[in-house]
Tab-separated table of N, CA and C in Angstrom:
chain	number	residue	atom	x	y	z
A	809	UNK	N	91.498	102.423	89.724
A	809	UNK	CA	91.821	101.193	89.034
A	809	UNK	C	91.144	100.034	89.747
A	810	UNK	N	90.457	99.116	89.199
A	810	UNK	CA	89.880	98.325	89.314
A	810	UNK	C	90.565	97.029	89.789
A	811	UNK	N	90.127	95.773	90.870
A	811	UNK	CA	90.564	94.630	91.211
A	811	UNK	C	89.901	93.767	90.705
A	812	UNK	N	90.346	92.619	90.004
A	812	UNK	CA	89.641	91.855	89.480
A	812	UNK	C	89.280	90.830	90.403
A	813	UNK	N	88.074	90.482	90.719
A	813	UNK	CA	87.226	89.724	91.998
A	813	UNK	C	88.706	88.346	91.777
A	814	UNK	N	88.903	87.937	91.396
A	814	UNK	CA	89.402	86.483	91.167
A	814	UNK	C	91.281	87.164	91.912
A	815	UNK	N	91.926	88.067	91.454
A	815	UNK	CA	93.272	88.534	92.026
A	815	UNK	C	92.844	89.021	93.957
A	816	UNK	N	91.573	90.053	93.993
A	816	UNK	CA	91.091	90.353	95.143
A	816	UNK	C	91.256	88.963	96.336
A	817	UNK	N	90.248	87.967	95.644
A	817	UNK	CA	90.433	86.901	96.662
A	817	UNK	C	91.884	85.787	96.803
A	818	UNK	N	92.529	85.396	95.931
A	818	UNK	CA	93.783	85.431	95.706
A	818	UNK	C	94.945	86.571	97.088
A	819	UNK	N	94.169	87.628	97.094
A	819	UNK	CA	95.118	89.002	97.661
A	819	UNK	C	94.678	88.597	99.482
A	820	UNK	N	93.442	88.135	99.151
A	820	UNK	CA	92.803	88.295	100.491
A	820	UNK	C	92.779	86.789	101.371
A	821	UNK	N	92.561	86.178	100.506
A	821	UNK	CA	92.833	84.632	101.310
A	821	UNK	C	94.275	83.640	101.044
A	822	UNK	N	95.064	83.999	100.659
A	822	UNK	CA	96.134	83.410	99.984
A	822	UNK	C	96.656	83.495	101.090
A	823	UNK	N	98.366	82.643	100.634
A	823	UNK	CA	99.157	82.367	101.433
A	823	UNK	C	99.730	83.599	102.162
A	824	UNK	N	100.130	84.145	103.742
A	824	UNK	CA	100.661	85.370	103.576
A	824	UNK	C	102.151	85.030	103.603
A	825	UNK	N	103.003	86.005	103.960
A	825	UNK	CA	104.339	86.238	103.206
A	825	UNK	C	104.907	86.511	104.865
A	826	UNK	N	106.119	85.759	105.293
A	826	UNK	CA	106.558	85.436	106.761
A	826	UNK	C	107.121	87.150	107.090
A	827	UNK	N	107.195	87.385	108.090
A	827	UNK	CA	107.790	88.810	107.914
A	827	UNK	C	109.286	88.692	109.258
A	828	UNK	N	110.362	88.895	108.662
A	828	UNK	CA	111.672	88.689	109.447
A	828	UNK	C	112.290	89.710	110.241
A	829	UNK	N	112.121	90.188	111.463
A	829	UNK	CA	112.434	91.671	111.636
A	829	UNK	C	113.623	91.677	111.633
A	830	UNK	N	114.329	92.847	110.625
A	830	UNK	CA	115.614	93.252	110.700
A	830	UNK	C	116.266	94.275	111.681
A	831	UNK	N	114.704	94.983	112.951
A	831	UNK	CA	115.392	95.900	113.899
A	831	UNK	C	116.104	95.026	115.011
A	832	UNK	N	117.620	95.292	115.239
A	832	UNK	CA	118.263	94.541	116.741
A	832	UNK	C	118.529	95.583	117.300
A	833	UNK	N	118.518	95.638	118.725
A	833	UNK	CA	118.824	96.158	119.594
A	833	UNK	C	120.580	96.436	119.879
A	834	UNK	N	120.988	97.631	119.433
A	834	UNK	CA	122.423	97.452	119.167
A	834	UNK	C	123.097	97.998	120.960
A	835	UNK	N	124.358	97.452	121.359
A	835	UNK	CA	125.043	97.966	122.661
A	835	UNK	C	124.989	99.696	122.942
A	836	UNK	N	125.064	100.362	121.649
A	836	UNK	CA	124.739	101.665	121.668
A	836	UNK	C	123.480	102.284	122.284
A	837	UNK	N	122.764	101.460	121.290
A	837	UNK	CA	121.032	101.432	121.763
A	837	UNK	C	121.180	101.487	123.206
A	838	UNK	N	121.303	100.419	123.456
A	838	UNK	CA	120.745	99.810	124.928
A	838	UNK	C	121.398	100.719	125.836
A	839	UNK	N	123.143	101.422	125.780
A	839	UNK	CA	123.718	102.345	126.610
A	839	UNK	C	123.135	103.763	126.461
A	840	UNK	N	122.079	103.858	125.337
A	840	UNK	CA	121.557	104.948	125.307
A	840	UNK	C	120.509	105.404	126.306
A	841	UNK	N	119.623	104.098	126.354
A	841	UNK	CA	118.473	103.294	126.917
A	841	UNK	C	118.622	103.397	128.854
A	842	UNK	N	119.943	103.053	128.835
A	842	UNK	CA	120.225	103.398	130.302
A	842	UNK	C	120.560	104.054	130.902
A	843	UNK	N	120.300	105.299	130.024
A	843	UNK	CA	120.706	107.367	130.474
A	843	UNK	C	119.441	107.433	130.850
A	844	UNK	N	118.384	106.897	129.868
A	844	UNK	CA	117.048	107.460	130.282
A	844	UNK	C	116.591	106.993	131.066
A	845	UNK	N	116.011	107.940	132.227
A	845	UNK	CA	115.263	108.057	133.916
A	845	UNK	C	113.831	106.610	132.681
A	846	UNK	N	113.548	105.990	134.123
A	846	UNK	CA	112.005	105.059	133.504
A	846	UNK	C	112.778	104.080	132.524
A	847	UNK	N	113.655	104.283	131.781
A	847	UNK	CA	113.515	102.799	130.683
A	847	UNK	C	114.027	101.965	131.238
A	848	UNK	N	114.100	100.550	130.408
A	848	UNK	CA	114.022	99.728	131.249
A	848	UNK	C	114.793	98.540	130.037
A	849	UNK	N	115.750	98.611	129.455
A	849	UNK	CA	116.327	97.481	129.045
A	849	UNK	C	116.007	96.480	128.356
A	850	UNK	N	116.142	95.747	129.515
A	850	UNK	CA	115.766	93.867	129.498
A	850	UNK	C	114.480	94.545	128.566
A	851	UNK	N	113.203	95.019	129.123
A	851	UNK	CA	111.934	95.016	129.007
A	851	UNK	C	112.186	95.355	127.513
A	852	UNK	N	112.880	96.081	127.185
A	852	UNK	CA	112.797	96.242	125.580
A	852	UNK	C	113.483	95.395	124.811
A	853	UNK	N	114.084	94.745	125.353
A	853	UNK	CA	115.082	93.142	124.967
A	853	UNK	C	113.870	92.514	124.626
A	854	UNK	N	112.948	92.015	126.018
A	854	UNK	CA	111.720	91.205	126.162
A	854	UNK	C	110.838	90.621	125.146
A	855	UNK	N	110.918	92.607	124.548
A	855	UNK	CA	109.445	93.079	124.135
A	855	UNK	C	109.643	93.063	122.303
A	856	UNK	N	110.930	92.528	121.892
A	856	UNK	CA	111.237	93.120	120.789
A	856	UNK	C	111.016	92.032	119.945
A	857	UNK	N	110.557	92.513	118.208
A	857	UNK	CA	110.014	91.755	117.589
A	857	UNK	C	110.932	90.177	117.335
A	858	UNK	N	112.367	90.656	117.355
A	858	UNK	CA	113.394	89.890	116.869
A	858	UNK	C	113.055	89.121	118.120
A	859	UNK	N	113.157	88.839	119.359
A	859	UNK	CA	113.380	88.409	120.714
A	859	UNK	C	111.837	87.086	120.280
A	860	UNK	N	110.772	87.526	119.911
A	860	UNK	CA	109.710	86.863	119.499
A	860	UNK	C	109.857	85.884	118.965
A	861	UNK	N	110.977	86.279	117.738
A	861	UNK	CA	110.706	85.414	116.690
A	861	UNK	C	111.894	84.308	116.979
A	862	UNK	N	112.947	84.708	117.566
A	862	UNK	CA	113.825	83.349	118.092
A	862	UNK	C	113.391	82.827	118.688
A	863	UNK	N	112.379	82.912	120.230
A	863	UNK	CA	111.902	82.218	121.266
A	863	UNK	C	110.773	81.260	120.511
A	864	UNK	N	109.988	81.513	119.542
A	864	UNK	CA	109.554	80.918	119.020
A	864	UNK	C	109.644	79.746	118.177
A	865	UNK	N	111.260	80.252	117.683
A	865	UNK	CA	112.066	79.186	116.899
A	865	UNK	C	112.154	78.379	117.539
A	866	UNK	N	112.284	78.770	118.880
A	866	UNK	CA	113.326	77.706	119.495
A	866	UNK	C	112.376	76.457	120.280
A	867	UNK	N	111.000	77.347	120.562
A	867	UNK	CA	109.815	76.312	120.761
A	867	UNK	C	109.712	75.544	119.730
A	868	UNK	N	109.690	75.545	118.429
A	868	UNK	CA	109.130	74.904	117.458
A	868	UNK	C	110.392	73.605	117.286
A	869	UNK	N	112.200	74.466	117.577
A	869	UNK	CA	112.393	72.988	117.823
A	869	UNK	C	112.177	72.045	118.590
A	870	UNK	N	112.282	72.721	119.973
A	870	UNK	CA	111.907	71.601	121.086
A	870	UNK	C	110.887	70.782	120.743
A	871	UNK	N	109.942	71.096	120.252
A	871	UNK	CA	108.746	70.631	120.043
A	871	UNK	C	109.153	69.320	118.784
A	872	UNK	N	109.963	69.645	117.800
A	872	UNK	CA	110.693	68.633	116.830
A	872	UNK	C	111.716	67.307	117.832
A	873	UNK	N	112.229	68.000	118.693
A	873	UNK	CA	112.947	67.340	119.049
A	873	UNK	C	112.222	66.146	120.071
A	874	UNK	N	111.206	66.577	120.861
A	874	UNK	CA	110.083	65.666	121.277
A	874	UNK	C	109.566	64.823	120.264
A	875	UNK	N	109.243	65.094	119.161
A	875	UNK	CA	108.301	64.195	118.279
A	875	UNK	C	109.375	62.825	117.576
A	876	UNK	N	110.950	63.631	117.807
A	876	UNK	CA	111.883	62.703	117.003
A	876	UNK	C	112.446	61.814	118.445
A	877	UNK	N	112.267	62.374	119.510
A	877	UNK	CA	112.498	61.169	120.579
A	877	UNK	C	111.260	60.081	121.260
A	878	UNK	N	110.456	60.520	120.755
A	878	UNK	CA	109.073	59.681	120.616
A	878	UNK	C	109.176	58.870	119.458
A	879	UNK	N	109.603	59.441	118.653
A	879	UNK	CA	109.646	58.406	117.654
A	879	UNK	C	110.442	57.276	117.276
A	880	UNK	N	111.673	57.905	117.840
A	880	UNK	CA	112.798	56.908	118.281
A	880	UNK	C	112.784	55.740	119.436
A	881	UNK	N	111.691	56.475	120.691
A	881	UNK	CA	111.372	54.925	121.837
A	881	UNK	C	110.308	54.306	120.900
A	882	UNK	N	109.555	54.381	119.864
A	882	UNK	CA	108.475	53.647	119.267
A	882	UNK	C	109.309	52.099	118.490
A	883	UNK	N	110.765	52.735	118.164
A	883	UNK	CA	111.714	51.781	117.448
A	883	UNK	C	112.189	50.795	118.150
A	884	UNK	N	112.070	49.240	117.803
A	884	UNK	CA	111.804	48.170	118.650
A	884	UNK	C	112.945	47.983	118.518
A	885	UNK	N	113.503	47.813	116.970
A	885	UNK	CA	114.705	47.329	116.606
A	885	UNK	C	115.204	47.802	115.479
A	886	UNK	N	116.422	48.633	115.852
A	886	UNK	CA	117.134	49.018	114.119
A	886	UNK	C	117.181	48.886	112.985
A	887	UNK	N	117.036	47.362	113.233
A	887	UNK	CA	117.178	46.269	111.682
A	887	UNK	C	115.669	46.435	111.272
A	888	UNK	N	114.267	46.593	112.189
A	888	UNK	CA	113.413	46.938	111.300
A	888	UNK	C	112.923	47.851	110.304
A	889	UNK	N	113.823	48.330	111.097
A	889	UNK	CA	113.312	49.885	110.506
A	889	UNK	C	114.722	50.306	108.783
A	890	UNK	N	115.809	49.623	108.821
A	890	UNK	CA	116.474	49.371	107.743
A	890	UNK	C	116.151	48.439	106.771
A	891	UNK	N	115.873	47.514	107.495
A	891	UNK	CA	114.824	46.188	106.660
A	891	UNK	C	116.429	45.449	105.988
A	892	UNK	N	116.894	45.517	107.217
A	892	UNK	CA	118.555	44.527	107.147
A	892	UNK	C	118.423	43.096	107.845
A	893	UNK	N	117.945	42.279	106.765
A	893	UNK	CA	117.812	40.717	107.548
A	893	UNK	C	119.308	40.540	107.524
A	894	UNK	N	120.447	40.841	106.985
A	894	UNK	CA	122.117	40.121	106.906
A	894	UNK	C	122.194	39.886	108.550
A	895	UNK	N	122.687	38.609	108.940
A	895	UNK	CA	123.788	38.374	109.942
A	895	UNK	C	125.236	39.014	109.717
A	896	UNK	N	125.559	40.091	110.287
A	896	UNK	CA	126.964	40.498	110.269
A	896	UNK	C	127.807	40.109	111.325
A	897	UNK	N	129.141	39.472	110.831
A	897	UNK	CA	130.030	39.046	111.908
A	897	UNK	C	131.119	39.648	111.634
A	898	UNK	N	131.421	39.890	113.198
A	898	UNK	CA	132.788	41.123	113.544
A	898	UNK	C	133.887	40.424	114.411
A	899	UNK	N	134.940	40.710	113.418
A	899	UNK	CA	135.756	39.943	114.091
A	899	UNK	C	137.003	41.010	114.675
A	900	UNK	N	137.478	40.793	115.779
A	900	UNK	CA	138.427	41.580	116.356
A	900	UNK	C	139.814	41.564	115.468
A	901	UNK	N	140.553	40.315	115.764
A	901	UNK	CA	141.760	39.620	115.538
A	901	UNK	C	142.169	39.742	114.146
């Protein structure tokens, strides 16, 4: 069956599709993991796709959270950035 050149490049340069790993490392696992002579745990904690993809998350916020506290010392004054000329008066009493 034939690809039509126009779906092919579509197939081949297009957006790809995020991939979420659903393998976790279960307490079973891991007590299994520590019968066997050589394995090594943590290292498969380390090494695991899921372990990747949070540490990564968690760079990408830090990295948000830098750009939104940079952006926040750039702010001179509140009211500019609301574009609130009102004088508000607060009264206790």
């Amino acid at each position: 069956e034939k690809v039509e050149p126009e779906t092919a490049k579509v197939m081949f340069l297009g957006q790809s599709t995020k991939i979420f790993s659903a393998f976790h490392l279960g307490y079973n696992m891991l007590i299994n993991l520590m019968r066997l002579e050589g394995a090594n745990p943590d290292y498969m904690i380390q090494r695991s796709f899921h372990q990747f993809q949070k540490d990564r998350a968690a760079l990408e916020i830090q990295d948000q959270k830098r750009d939104l506290e940079a952006e926040l010392t750039r702010i001179e004054d509140l009211r500019s950035v609301v574009q609130d000329d009102t004088q508000h008066g607060f009264n206790i009493d």
